[in-house]
PDB file of N, CA and C in Angstrom:
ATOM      1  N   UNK N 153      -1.767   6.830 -13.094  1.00 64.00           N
ATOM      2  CA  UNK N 153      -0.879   7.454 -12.132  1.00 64.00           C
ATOM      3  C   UNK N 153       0.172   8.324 -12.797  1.00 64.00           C
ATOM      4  N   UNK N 154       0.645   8.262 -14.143  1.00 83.00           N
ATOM      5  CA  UNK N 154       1.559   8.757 -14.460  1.00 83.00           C
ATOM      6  C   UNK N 154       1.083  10.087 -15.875  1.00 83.00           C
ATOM      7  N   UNK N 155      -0.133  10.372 -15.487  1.00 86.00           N
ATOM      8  CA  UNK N 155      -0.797  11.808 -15.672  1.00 86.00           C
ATOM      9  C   UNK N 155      -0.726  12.534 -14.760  1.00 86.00           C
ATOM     10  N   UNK N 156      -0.926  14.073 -15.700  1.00 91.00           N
ATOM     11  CA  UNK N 156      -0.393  14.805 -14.450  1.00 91.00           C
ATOM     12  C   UNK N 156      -1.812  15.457 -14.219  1.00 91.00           C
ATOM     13  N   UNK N 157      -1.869  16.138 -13.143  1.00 93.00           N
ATOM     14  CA  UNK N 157      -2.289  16.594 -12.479  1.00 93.00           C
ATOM     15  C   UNK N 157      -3.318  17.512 -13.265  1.00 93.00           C
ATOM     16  N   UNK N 158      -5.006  17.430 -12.705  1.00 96.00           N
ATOM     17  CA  UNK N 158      -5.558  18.106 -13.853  1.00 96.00           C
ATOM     18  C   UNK N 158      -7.126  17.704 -13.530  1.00 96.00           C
ATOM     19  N   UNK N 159      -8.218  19.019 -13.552  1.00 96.00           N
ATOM     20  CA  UNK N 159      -9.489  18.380 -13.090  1.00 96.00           C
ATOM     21  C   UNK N 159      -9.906  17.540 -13.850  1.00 96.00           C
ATOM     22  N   UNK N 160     -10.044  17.024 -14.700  1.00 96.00           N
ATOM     23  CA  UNK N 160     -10.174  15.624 -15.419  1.00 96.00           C
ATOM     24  C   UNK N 160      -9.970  14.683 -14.994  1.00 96.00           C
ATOM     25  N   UNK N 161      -8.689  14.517 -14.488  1.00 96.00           N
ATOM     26  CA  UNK N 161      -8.002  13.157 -13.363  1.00 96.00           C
ATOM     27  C   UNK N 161      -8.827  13.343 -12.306  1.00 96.00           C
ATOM     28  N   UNK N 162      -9.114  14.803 -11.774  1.00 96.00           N
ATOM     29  CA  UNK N 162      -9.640  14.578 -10.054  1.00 96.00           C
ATOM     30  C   UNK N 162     -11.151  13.920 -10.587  1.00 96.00           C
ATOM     31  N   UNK N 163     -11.824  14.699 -11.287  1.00 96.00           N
ATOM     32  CA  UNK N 163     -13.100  13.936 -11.436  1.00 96.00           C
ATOM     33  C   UNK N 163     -12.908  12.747 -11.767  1.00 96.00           C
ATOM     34  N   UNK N 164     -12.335  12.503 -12.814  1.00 96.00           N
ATOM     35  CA  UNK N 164     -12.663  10.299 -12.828  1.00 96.00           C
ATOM     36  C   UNK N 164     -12.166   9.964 -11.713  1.00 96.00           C
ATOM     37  N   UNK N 165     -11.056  10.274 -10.812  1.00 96.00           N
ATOM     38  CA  UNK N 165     -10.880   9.870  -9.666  1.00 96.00           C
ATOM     39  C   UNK N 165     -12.258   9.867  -8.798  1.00 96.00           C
ATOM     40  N   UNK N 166     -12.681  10.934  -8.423  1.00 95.00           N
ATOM     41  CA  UNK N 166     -13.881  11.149  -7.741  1.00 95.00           C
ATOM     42  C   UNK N 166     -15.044   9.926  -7.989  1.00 95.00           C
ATOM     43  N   UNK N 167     -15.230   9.912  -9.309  1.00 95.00           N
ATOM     44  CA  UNK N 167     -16.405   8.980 -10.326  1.00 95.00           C
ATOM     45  C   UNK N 167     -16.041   7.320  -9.417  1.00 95.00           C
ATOM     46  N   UNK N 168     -14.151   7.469  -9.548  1.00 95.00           N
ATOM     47  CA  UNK N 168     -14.138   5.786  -9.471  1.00 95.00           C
ATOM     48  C   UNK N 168     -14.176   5.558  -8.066  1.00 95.00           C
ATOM     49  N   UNK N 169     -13.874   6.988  -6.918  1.00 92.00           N
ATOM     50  CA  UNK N 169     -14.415   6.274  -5.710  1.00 92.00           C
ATOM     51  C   UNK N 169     -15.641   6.578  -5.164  1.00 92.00           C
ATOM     52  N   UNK N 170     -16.350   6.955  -5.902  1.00 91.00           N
ATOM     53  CA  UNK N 170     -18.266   6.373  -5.807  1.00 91.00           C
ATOM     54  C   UNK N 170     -18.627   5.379  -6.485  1.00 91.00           C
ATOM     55  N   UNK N 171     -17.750   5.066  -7.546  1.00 94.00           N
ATOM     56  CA  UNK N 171     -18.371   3.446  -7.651  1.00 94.00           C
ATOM     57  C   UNK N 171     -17.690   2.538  -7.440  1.00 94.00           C
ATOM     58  N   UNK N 172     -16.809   2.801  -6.674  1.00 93.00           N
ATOM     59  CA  UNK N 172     -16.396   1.481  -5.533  1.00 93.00           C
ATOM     60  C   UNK N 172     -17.281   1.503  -4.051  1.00 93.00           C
ATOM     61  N   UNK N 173     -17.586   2.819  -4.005  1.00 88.00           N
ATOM     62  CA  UNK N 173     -18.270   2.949  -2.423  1.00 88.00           C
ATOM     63  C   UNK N 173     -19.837   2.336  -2.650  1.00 88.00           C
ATOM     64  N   UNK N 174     -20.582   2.589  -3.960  1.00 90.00           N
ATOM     65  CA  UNK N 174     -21.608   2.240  -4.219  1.00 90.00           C
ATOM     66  C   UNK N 174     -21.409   0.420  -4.407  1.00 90.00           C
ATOM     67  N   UNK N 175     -20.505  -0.028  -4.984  1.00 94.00           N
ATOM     68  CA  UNK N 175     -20.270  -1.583  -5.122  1.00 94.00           C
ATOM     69  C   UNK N 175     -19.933  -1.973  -4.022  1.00 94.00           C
ATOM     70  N   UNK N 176     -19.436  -0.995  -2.445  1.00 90.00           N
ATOM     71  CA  UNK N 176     -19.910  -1.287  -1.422  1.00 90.00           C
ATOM     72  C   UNK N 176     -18.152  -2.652  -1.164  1.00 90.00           C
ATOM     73  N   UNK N 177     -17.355  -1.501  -2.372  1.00 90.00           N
ATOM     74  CA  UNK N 177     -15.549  -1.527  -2.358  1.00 90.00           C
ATOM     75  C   UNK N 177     -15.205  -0.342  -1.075  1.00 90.00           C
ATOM     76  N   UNK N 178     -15.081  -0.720  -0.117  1.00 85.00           N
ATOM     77  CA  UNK N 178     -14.616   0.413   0.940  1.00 85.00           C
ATOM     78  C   UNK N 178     -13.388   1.015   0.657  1.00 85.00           C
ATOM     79  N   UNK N 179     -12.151  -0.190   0.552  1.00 87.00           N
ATOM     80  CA  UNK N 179     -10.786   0.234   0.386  1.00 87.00           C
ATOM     81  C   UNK N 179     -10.505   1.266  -0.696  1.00 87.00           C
ATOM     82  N   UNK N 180     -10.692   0.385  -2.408  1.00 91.00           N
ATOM     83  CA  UNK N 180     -10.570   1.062  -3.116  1.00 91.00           C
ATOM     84  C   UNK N 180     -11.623   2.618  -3.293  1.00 91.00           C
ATOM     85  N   UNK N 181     -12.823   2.673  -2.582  1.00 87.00           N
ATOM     86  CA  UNK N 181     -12.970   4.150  -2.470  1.00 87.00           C
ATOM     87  C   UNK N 181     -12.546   4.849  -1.877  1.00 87.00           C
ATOM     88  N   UNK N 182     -11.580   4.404  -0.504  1.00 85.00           N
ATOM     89  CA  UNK N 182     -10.886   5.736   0.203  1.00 85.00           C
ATOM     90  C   UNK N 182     -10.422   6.030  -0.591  1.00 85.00           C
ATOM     91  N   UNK N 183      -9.306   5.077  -1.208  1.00 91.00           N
ATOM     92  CA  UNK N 183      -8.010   5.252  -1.749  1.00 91.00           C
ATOM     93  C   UNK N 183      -8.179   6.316  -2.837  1.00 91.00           C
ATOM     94  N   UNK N 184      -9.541   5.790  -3.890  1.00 93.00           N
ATOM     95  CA  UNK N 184      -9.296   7.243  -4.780  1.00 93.00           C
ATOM     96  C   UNK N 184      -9.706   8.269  -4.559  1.00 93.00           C
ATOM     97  N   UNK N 185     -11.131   8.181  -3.180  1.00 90.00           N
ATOM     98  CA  UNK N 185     -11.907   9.624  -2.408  1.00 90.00           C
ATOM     99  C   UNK N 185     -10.407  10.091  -2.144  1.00 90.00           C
ATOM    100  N   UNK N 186      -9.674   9.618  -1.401  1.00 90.00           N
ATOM    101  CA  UNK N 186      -8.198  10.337  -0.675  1.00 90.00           C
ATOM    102  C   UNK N 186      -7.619  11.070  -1.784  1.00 90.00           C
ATOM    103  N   UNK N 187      -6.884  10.565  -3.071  1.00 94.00           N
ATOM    104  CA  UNK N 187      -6.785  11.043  -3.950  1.00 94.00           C
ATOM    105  C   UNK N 187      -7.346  12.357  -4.952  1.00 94.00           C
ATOM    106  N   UNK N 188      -8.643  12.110  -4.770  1.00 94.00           N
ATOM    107  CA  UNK N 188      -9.262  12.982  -5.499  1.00 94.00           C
ATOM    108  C   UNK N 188      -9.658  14.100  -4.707  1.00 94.00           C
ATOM    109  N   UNK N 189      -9.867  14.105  -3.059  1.00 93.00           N
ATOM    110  CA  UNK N 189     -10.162  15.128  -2.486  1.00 93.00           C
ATOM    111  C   UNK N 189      -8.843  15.856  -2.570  1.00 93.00           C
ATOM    112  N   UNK N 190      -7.531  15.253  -2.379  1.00 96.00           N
ATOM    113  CA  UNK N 190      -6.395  16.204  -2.308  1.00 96.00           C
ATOM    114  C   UNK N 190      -6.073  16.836  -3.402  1.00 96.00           C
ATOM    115  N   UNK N 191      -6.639  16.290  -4.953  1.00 97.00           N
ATOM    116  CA  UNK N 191      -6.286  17.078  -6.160  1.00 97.00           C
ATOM    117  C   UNK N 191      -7.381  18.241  -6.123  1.00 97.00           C
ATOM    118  N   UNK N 192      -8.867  17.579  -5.659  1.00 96.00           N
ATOM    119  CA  UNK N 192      -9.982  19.251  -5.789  1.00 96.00           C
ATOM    120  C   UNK N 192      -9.074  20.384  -4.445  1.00 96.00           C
ATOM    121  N   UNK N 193      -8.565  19.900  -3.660  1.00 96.00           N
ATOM    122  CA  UNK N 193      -8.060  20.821  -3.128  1.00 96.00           C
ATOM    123  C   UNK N 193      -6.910  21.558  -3.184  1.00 96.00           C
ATOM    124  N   UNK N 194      -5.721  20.717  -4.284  1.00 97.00           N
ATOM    125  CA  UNK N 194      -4.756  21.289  -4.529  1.00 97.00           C
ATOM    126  C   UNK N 194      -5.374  22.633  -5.934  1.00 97.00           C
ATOM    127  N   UNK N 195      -6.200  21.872  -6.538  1.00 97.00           N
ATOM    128  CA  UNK N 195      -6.855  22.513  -8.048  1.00 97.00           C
ATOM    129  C   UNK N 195      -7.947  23.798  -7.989  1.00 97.00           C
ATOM    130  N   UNK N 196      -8.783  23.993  -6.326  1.00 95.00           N
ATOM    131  CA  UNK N 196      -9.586  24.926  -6.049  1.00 95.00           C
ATOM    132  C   UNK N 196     -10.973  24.314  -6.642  1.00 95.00           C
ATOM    133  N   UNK N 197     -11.155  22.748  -6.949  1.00 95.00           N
ATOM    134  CA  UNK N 197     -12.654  22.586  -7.103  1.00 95.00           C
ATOM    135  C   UNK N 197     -13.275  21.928  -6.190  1.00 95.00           C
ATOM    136  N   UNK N 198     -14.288  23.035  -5.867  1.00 93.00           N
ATOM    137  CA  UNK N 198     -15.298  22.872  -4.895  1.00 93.00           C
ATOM    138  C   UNK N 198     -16.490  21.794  -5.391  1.00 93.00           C
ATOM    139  N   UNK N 199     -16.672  21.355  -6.486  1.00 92.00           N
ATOM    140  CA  UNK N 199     -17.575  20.322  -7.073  1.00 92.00           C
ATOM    141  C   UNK N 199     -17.211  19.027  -6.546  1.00 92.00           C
ATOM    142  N   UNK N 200     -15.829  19.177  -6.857  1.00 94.00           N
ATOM    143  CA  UNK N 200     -15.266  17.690  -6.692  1.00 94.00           C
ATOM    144  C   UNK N 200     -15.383  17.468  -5.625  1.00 94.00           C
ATOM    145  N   UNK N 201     -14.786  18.390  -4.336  1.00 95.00           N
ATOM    146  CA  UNK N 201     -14.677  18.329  -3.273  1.00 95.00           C
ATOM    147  C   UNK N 201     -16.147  17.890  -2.388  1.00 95.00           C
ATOM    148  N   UNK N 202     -16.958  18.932  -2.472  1.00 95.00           N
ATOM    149  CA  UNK N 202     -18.448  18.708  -2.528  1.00 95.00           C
ATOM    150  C   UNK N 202     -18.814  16.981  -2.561  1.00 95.00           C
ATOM    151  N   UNK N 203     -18.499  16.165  -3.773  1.00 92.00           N
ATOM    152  CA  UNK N 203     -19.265  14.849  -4.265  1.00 92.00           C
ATOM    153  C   UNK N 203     -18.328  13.974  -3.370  1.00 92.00           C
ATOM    154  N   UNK N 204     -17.171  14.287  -3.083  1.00 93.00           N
ATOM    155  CA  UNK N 204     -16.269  13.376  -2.231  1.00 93.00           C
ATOM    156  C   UNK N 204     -16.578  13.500  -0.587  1.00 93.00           C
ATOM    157  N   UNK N 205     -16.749  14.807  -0.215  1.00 94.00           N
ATOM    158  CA  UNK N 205     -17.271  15.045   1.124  1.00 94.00           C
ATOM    159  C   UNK N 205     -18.667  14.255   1.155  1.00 94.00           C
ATOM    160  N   UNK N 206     -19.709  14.310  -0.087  1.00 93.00           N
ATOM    161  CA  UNK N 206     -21.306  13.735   0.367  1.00 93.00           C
ATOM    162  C   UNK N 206     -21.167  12.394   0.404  1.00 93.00           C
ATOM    163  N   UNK N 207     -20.322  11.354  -0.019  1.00 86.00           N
ATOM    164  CA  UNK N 207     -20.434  10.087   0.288  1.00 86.00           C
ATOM    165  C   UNK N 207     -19.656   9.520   1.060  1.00 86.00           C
ATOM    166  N   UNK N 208     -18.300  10.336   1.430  1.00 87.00           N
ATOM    167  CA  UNK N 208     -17.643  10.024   3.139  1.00 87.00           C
ATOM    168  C   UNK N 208     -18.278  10.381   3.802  1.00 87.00           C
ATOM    169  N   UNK N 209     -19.185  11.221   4.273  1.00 89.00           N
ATOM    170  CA  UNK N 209     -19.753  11.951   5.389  1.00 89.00           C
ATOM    171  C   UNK N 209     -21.066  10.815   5.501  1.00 89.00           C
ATOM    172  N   UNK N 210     -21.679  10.058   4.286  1.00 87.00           N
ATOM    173  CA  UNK N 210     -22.959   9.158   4.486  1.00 87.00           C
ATOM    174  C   UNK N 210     -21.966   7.929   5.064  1.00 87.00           C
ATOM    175  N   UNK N 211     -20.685   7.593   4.400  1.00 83.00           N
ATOM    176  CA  UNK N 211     -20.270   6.267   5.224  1.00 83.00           C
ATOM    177  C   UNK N 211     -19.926   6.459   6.790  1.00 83.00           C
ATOM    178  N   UNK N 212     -19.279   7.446   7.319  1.00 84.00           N
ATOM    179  CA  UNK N 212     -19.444   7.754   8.219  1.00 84.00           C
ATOM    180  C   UNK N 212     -20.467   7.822   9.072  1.00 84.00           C
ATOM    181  N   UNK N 213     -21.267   8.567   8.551  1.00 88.00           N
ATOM    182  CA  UNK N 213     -22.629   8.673   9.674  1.00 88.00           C
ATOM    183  C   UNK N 213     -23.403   7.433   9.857  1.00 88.00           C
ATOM    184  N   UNK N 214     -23.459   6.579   8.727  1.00 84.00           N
ATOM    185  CA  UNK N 214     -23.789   5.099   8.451  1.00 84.00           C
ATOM    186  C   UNK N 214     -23.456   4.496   9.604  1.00 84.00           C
ATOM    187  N   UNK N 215     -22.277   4.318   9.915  1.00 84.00           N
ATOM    188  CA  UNK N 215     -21.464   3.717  11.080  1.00 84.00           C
ATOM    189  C   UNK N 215     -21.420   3.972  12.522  1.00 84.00           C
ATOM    190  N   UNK N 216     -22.455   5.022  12.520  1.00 90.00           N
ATOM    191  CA  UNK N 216     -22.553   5.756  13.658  1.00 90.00           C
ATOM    192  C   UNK N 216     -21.572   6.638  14.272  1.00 90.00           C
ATOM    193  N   UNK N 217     -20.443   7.224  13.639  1.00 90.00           N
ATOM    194  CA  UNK N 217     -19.431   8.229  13.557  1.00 90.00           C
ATOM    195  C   UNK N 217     -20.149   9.596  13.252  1.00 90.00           C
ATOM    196  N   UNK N 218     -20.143  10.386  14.131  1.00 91.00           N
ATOM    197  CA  UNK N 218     -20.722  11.407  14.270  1.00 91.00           C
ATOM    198  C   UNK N 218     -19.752  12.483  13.636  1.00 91.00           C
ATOM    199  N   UNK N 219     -19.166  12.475  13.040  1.00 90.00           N
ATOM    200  CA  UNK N 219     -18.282  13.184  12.222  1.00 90.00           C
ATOM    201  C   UNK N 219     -18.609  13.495  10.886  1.00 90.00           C
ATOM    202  N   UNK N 220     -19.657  12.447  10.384  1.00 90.00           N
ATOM    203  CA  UNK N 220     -19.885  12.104   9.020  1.00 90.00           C
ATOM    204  C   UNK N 220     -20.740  13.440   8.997  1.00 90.00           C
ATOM    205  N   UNK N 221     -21.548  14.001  10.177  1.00 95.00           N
ATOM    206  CA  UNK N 221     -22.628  14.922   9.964  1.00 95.00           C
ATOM    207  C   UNK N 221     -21.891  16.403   9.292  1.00 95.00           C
ATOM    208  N   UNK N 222     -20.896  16.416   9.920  1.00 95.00           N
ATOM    209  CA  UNK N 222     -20.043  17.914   9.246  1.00 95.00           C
ATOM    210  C   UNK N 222     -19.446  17.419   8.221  1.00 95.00           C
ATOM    211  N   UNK N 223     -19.141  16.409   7.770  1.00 92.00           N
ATOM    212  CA  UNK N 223     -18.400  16.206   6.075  1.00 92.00           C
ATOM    213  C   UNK N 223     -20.047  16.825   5.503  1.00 92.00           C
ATOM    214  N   UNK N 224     -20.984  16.224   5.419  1.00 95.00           N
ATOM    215  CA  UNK N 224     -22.267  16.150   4.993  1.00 95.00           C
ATOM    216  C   UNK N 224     -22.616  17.644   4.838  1.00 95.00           C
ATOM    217  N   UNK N 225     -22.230  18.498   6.002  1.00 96.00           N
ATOM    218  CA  UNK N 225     -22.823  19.591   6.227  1.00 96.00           C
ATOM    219  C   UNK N 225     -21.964  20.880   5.260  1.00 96.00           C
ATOM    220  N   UNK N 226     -20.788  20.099   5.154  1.00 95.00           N
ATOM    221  CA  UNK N 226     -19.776  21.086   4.267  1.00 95.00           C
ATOM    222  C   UNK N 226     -20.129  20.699   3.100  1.00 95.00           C
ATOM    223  N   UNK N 227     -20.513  19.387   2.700  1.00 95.00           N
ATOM    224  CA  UNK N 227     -20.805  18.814   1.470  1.00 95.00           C
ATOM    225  C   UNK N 227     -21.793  20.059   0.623  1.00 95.00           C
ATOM    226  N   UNK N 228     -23.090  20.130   1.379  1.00 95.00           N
ATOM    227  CA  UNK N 228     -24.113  20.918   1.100  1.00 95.00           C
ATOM    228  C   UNK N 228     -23.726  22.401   0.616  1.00 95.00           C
ATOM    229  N   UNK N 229     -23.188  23.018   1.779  1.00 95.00           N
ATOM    230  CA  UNK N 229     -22.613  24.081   1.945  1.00 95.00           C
ATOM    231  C   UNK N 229     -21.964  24.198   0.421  1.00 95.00           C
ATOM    232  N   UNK N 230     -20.855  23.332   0.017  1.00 94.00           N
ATOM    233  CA  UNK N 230     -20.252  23.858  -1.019  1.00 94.00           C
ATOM    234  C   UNK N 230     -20.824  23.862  -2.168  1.00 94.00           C
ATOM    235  N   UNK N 231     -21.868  22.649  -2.075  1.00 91.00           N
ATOM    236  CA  UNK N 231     -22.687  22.306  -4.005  1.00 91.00           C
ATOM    237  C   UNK N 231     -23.649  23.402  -3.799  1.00 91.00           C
ATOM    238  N   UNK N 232     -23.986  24.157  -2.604  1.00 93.00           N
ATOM    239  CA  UNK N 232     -25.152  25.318  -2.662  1.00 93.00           C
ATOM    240  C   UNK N 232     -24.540  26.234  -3.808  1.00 93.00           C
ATOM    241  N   UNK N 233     -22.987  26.507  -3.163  1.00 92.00           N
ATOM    242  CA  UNK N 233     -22.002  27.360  -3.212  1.00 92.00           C
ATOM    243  C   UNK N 233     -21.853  27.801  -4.866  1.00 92.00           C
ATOM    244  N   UNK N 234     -21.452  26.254  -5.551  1.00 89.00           N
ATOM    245  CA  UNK N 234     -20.975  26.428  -6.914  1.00 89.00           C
ATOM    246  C   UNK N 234     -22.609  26.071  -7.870  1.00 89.00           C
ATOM    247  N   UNK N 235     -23.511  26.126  -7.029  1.00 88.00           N
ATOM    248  CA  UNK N 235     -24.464  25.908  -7.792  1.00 88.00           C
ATOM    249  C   UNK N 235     -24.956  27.491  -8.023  1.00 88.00           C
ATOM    250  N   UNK N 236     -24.593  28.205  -6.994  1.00 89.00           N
ATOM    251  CA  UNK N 236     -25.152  29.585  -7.305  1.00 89.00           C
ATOM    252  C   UNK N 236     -23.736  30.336  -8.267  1.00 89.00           C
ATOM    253  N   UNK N 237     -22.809  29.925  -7.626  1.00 87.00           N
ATOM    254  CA  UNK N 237     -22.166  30.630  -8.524  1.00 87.00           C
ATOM    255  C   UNK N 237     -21.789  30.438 -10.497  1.00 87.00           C
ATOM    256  N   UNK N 238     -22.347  29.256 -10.319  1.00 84.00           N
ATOM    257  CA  UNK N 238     -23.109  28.869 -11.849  1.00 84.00           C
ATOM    258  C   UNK N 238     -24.055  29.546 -12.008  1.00 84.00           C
ATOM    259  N   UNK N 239     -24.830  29.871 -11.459  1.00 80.00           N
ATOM    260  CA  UNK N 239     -26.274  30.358 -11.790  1.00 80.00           C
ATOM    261  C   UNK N 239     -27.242  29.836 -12.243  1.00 80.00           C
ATOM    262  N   UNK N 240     -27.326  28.407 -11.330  1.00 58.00           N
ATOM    263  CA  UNK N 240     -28.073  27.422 -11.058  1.00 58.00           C
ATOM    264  C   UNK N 240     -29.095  27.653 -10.435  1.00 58.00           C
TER     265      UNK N 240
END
């Protein structure tokens, strides 16, 4: 917590709330998805943002929350995005 700000932090953030969501830790993955989506968005990365949108949008839709389908759908949208603009 007392690093600053920096895509390095957002990604292990990102990393540690997919493997709390995968260990099937709900809390502790909002908490760092929440975290880490607000640093890819304060920072302009669409990667991060992307991997945090594709596994809220599956817990969501999981649950039958029909909301999860547009996290999912932006999810796509953006890894298309930075995959071409890599030149992937």
């Amino acid at each position: 917590e007392t690093l600053p700000l920096s895509p390095s932090k957002a990604r292990v953030y990102a990393g540690l709330a997919r493997f709390h969501w995968l260990a099937n830790r709900e809390d502790p993955a909002v908490m760092f998805g929440d975290e880490a989506l607000a640093m890819a968005d304060e920072l302009g990365l669409s990667d991060v943002r992307a991997s945090i949108l594709s596994f809220r949008g599956a817990t969501l839709t999981m649950r039958g929350d029909q909301g999860g389908v547009a996290m999912l759908e932006e999810s796509v949208a953006l890894a298309l995005r930075v995959c071409a603009q890599a030149g992937a």
